[in-house]
PDB file of C-alpha atoms in Angstrom:
ATOM      1  CA  UNK J   1      10.291  46.897 -78.548  1.00 71.00           C
ATOM      2  CA  UNK J   2      12.674  45.211 -80.941  1.00 82.00           C
ATOM      3  CA  UNK J   3      15.683  47.213 -79.794  1.00 82.00           C
ATOM      4  CA  UNK J   4      15.330  45.710 -76.303  1.00 83.00           C
ATOM      5  CA  UNK J   5      15.489  42.163 -77.664  1.00 88.00           C
ATOM      6  CA  UNK J   6      18.505  43.136 -79.753  1.00 90.00           C
ATOM      7  CA  UNK J   7      20.161  44.647 -76.675  1.00 89.00           C
ATOM      8  CA  UNK J   8      19.476  41.537 -74.605  1.00 91.00           C
ATOM      9  CA  UNK J   9      20.788  39.302 -77.394  1.00 94.00           C
ATOM     10  CA  UNK J  10      23.953  41.413 -77.757  1.00 94.00           C
ATOM     11  CA  UNK J  11      24.434  41.392 -73.969  1.00 94.00           C
ATOM     12  CA  UNK J  12      24.111  37.609 -73.849  1.00 95.00           C
ATOM     13  CA  UNK J  13      26.588  37.346 -76.707  1.00 95.00           C
ATOM     14  CA  UNK J  14      29.026  39.643 -74.866  1.00 94.00           C
ATOM     15  CA  UNK J  15      28.662  37.580 -71.699  1.00 95.00           C
ATOM     16  CA  UNK J  16      29.463  34.489 -73.770  1.00 96.00           C
ATOM     17  CA  UNK J  17      32.540  36.191 -75.238  1.00 94.00           C
ATOM     18  CA  UNK J  18      33.609  37.278 -71.767  1.00 94.00           C
ATOM     19  CA  UNK J  19      33.215  33.709 -70.472  1.00 95.00           C
ATOM     20  CA  UNK J  20      35.258  32.406 -73.399  1.00 94.00           C
ATOM     21  CA  UNK J  21      37.988  34.969 -72.683  1.00 93.00           C
ATOM     22  CA  UNK J  22      38.036  34.055 -68.982  1.00 92.00           C
ATOM     23  CA  UNK J  23      38.384  30.354 -69.773  1.00 94.00           C
ATOM     24  CA  UNK J  24      40.834  30.600 -72.663  1.00 91.00           C
ATOM     25  CA  UNK J  25      43.176  33.530 -72.007  1.00 86.00           C
ATOM     26  CA  UNK J  26      46.073  33.165 -69.597  1.00 85.00           C
ATOM     27  CA  UNK J  27      45.941  36.243 -67.342  1.00 81.00           C
ATOM     28  CA  UNK J  28      49.655  35.967 -66.546  1.00 82.00           C
ATOM     29  CA  UNK J  29      50.777  35.845 -70.170  1.00 81.00           C
ATOM     30  CA  UNK J  30      52.487  38.996 -71.359  1.00 75.00           C
ATOM     31  CA  UNK J  31      50.627  41.045 -73.875  1.00 81.00           C
ATOM     32  CA  UNK J  32      47.943  43.621 -74.105  1.00 86.00           C
ATOM     33  CA  UNK J  33      45.462  41.800 -76.350  1.00 88.00           C
ATOM     34  CA  UNK J  34      44.194  39.261 -73.805  1.00 86.00           C
ATOM     35  CA  UNK J  35      43.600  41.889 -71.148  1.00 90.00           C
ATOM     36  CA  UNK J  36      41.942  44.225 -73.657  1.00 92.00           C
ATOM     37  CA  UNK J  37      39.569  41.446 -74.742  1.00 91.00           C
ATOM     38  CA  UNK J  38      38.696  40.753 -71.123  1.00 92.00           C
ATOM     39  CA  UNK J  39      37.950  44.367 -70.182  1.00 94.00           C
ATOM     40  CA  UNK J  40      36.172  45.298 -73.424  1.00 95.00           C
ATOM     41  CA  UNK J  41      33.907  42.241 -73.408  1.00 95.00           C
ATOM     42  CA  UNK J  42      33.116  42.821 -69.728  1.00 95.00           C
ATOM     43  CA  UNK J  43      32.406  46.510 -70.370  1.00 96.00           C
ATOM     44  CA  UNK J  44      30.001  45.735 -73.223  1.00 95.00           C
ATOM     45  CA  UNK J  45      28.278  42.931 -71.316  1.00 96.00           C
ATOM     46  CA  UNK J  46      27.819  45.078 -68.214  1.00 96.00           C
ATOM     47  CA  UNK J  47      26.642  48.084 -70.225  1.00 95.00           C
ATOM     48  CA  UNK J  48      23.987  46.034 -72.003  1.00 94.00           C
ATOM     49  CA  UNK J  49      22.814  44.305 -68.851  1.00 95.00           C
ATOM     50  CA  UNK J  50      22.665  47.478 -66.761  1.00 94.00           C
ATOM     51  CA  UNK J  51      20.925  49.366 -69.588  1.00 93.00           C
ATOM     52  CA  UNK J  52      18.235  46.689 -69.929  1.00 92.00           C
ATOM     53  CA  UNK J  53      17.756  46.518 -66.156  1.00 92.00           C
ATOM     54  CA  UNK J  54      17.568  50.307 -65.814  1.00 90.00           C
ATOM     55  CA  UNK J  55      15.080  50.521 -68.671  1.00 90.00           C
ATOM     56  CA  UNK J  56      12.883  47.869 -67.068  1.00 88.00           C
ATOM     57  CA  UNK J  57      12.962  49.716 -63.748  1.00 89.00           C
ATOM     58  CA  UNK J  58      12.186  53.026 -65.450  1.00 84.00           C
ATOM     59  CA  UNK J  59       9.251  51.472 -67.315  1.00 85.00           C
ATOM     60  CA  UNK J  60       7.772  50.235 -64.042  1.00 86.00           C
ATOM     61  CA  UNK J  61       8.458  53.349 -61.948  1.00 86.00           C
ATOM     62  CA  UNK J  62       7.830  56.124 -64.492  1.00 79.00           C
ATOM     63  CA  UNK J  63       5.104  54.864 -66.782  1.00 76.00           C
ATOM     64  CA  UNK J  64       4.111  58.362 -67.890  1.00 76.00           C
ATOM     65  CA  UNK J  65       7.597  59.190 -69.222  1.00 74.00           C
ATOM     66  CA  UNK J  66       8.201  58.841 -72.949  1.00 76.00           C
ATOM     67  CA  UNK J  67      10.025  55.615 -73.885  1.00 73.00           C
ATOM     68  CA  UNK J  68      12.794  57.343 -75.846  1.00 77.00           C
ATOM     69  CA  UNK J  69      13.652  59.448 -72.797  1.00 78.00           C
ATOM     70  CA  UNK J  70      13.779  56.293 -70.708  1.00 82.00           C
ATOM     71  CA  UNK J  71      16.021  54.632 -73.276  1.00 85.00           C
ATOM     72  CA  UNK J  72      18.399  57.595 -73.385  1.00 87.00           C
ATOM     73  CA  UNK J  73      18.697  57.801 -69.594  1.00 86.00           C
ATOM     74  CA  UNK J  74      19.037  54.022 -69.213  1.00 89.00           C
ATOM     75  CA  UNK J  75      21.780  53.836 -71.818  1.00 90.00           C
ATOM     76  CA  UNK J  76      23.656  56.690 -70.186  1.00 91.00           C
ATOM     77  CA  UNK J  77      23.410  55.041 -66.769  1.00 91.00           C
ATOM     78  CA  UNK J  78      24.424  51.663 -68.154  1.00 93.00           C
ATOM     79  CA  UNK J  79      27.533  53.038 -69.808  1.00 94.00           C
ATOM     80  CA  UNK J  80      28.546  55.192 -66.821  1.00 94.00           C
ATOM     81  CA  UNK J  81      28.123  52.457 -64.229  1.00 94.00           C
ATOM     82  CA  UNK J  82      29.813  49.808 -66.352  1.00 96.00           C
ATOM     83  CA  UNK J  83      32.747  52.187 -66.941  1.00 95.00           C
ATOM     84  CA  UNK J  84      32.919  52.703 -63.172  1.00 95.00           C
ATOM     85  CA  UNK J  85      32.928  48.974 -62.518  1.00 94.00           C
ATOM     86  CA  UNK J  86      35.442  48.031 -65.201  1.00 95.00           C
ATOM     87  CA  UNK J  87      37.801  50.903 -64.379  1.00 95.00           C
ATOM     88  CA  UNK J  88      37.663  49.983 -60.686  1.00 94.00           C
ATOM     89  CA  UNK J  89      38.427  46.379 -61.599  1.00 94.00           C
ATOM     90  CA  UNK J  90      41.361  47.528 -63.743  1.00 93.00           C
ATOM     91  CA  UNK J  91      42.732  49.695 -60.929  1.00 93.00           C
ATOM     92  CA  UNK J  92      42.373  46.754 -58.551  1.00 93.00           C
ATOM     93  CA  UNK J  93      44.255  44.482 -60.957  1.00 90.00           C
ATOM     94  CA  UNK J  94      47.061  47.040 -61.131  1.00 90.00           C
ATOM     95  CA  UNK J  95      47.136  47.284 -57.323  1.00 91.00           C
ATOM     96  CA  UNK J  96      46.164  50.954 -57.440  1.00 92.00           C
ATOM     97  CA  UNK J  97      42.617  50.812 -56.091  1.00 89.00           C
ATOM     98  CA  UNK J  98      42.279  52.335 -52.662  1.00 92.00           C
ATOM     99  CA  UNK J  99      39.173  53.414 -50.819  1.00 90.00           C
ATOM    100  CA  UNK J 100      39.663  57.071 -51.730  1.00 91.00           C
ATOM    101  CA  UNK J 101      40.134  56.188 -55.407  1.00 89.00           C
ATOM    102  CA  UNK J 102      36.937  54.169 -55.406  1.00 90.00           C
ATOM    103  CA  UNK J 103      35.074  56.882 -53.565  1.00 93.00           C
ATOM    104  CA  UNK J 104      36.404  59.546 -55.942  1.00 93.00           C
ATOM    105  CA  UNK J 105      35.388  57.508 -58.988  1.00 92.00           C
ATOM    106  CA  UNK J 106      31.912  56.890 -57.586  1.00 93.00           C
ATOM    107  CA  UNK J 107      31.546  60.580 -56.708  1.00 95.00           C
ATOM    108  CA  UNK J 108      32.645  61.584 -60.213  1.00 94.00           C
ATOM    109  CA  UNK J 109      30.099  59.248 -61.801  1.00 93.00           C
ATOM    110  CA  UNK J 110      27.386  60.500 -59.438  1.00 93.00           C
ATOM    111  CA  UNK J 111      28.273  64.126 -60.225  1.00 94.00           C
ATOM    112  CA  UNK J 112      28.238  63.442 -63.957  1.00 93.00           C
ATOM    113  CA  UNK J 113      24.866  61.706 -63.718  1.00 90.00           C
ATOM    114  CA  UNK J 114      23.560  64.585 -61.595  1.00 91.00           C
ATOM    115  CA  UNK J 115      24.734  67.044 -64.238  1.00 92.00           C
ATOM    116  CA  UNK J 116      22.904  65.109 -66.941  1.00 89.00           C
ATOM    117  CA  UNK J 117      19.748  64.943 -64.829  1.00 86.00           C
ATOM    118  CA  UNK J 118      19.880  68.694 -64.163  1.00 89.00           C
ATOM    119  CA  UNK J 119      20.296  69.395 -67.877  1.00 88.00           C
ATOM    120  CA  UNK J 120      17.355  67.138 -68.657  1.00 81.00           C
ATOM    121  CA  UNK J 121      15.223  68.807 -65.985  1.00 77.00           C
ATOM    122  CA  UNK J 122      16.118  72.299 -67.256  1.00 79.00           C
ATOM    123  CA  UNK J 123      15.232  71.289 -70.806  1.00 76.00           C
ATOM    124  CA  UNK J 124      11.838  69.950 -69.696  1.00 69.00           C
ATOM    125  CA  UNK J 125      11.175  73.020 -67.542  1.00 70.00           C
ATOM    126  CA  UNK J 126      11.898  75.406 -70.420  1.00 70.00           C
ATOM    127  CA  UNK J 127       9.647  73.355 -72.703  1.00 65.00           C
ATOM    128  CA  UNK J 128       6.859  73.468 -70.097  1.00 63.00           C
ATOM    129  CA  UNK J 129       7.278  77.236 -69.720  1.00 65.00           C
ATOM    130  CA  UNK J 130       6.986  77.680 -73.480  1.00 65.00           C
ATOM    131  CA  UNK J 131       3.810  75.634 -73.534  1.00 64.00           C
ATOM    132  CA  UNK J 132       2.352  77.791 -70.746  1.00 67.00           C
ATOM    133  CA  UNK J 133       3.109  80.974 -72.668  1.00 66.00           C
ATOM    134  CA  UNK J 134       1.676  79.571 -75.892  1.00 61.00           C
ATOM    135  CA  UNK J 135      -1.277  77.317 -75.164  1.00 57.00           C
ATOM    136  CA  UNK J 136      -2.370  74.861 -77.798  1.00 59.00           C
ATOM    137  CA  UNK J 137      -5.368  76.898 -78.960  1.00 52.00           C
ATOM    138  CA  UNK J 138      -3.189  79.913 -79.670  1.00 51.00           C
ATOM    139  CA  UNK J 139      -0.659  77.696 -81.404  1.00 52.00           C
ATOM    140  CA  UNK J 140      -3.406  76.036 -83.447  1.00 53.00           C
ATOM    141  CA  UNK J 141      -4.853  79.453 -84.389  1.00 53.00           C
ATOM    142  CA  UNK J 142      -1.447  80.733 -85.458  1.00 54.00           C
ATOM    143  CA  UNK J 143      -0.887  77.604 -87.534  1.00 53.00           C
ATOM    144  CA  UNK J 144      -4.274  77.935 -89.217  1.00 55.00           C
ATOM    145  CA  UNK J 145      -3.531  81.583 -90.056  1.00 53.00           C
ATOM    146  CA  UNK J 146      -0.192  80.520 -91.543  1.00 52.00           C
ATOM    147  CA  UNK J 147      -1.922  77.741 -93.509  1.00 51.00           C
ATOM    148  CA  UNK J 148      -4.508  80.201 -94.839  1.00 53.00           C
ATOM    149  CA  UNK J 149      -1.752  82.568 -95.978  1.00 52.00           C
ATOM    150  CA  UNK J 150       0.066  79.690 -97.680  1.00 53.00           C
ATOM    151  CA  UNK J 151      -3.096  78.538 -99.451  1.00 54.00           C
ATOM    152  CA  UNK J 152      -3.981  82.042-100.610  1.00 55.00           C
ATOM    153  CA  UNK J 153      -0.527  82.518-102.098  1.00 53.00           C
ATOM    154  CA  UNK J 154      -0.977  79.378-104.224  1.00 55.00           C
TER     155      UNK J 154
END
């Protein structure tokens, strides 16, 4: 899977950029650019790392699931959890992080992930119901009838 190697390479690059920012930017200097570099590089590094880790776990635990579904879910989880972590870190740096803020953020991320999982489950359930109503033989027969009509019209 070449995209996984690209993701791991980009994550390593983002971790390197984050390390450079930590070592070279004065956190007490006024200005928005240094802080933005810190949080953006950390967000991208965490998102890539969490996505790769989640994909690896999904590959091991759900081997029968299609890889593109695993990729989509892993990317979503990576972005959501890295946003949670970086936003919590930002609130902590501003002195605004309290236990109820952290709990509320975690609950919001959990609710959003639950919503996405329910949507995914409903989509798969409707697809399974359609396949039960129209088994493959009936679908194949209807396609062959359509093909015969198309060939006769030529």
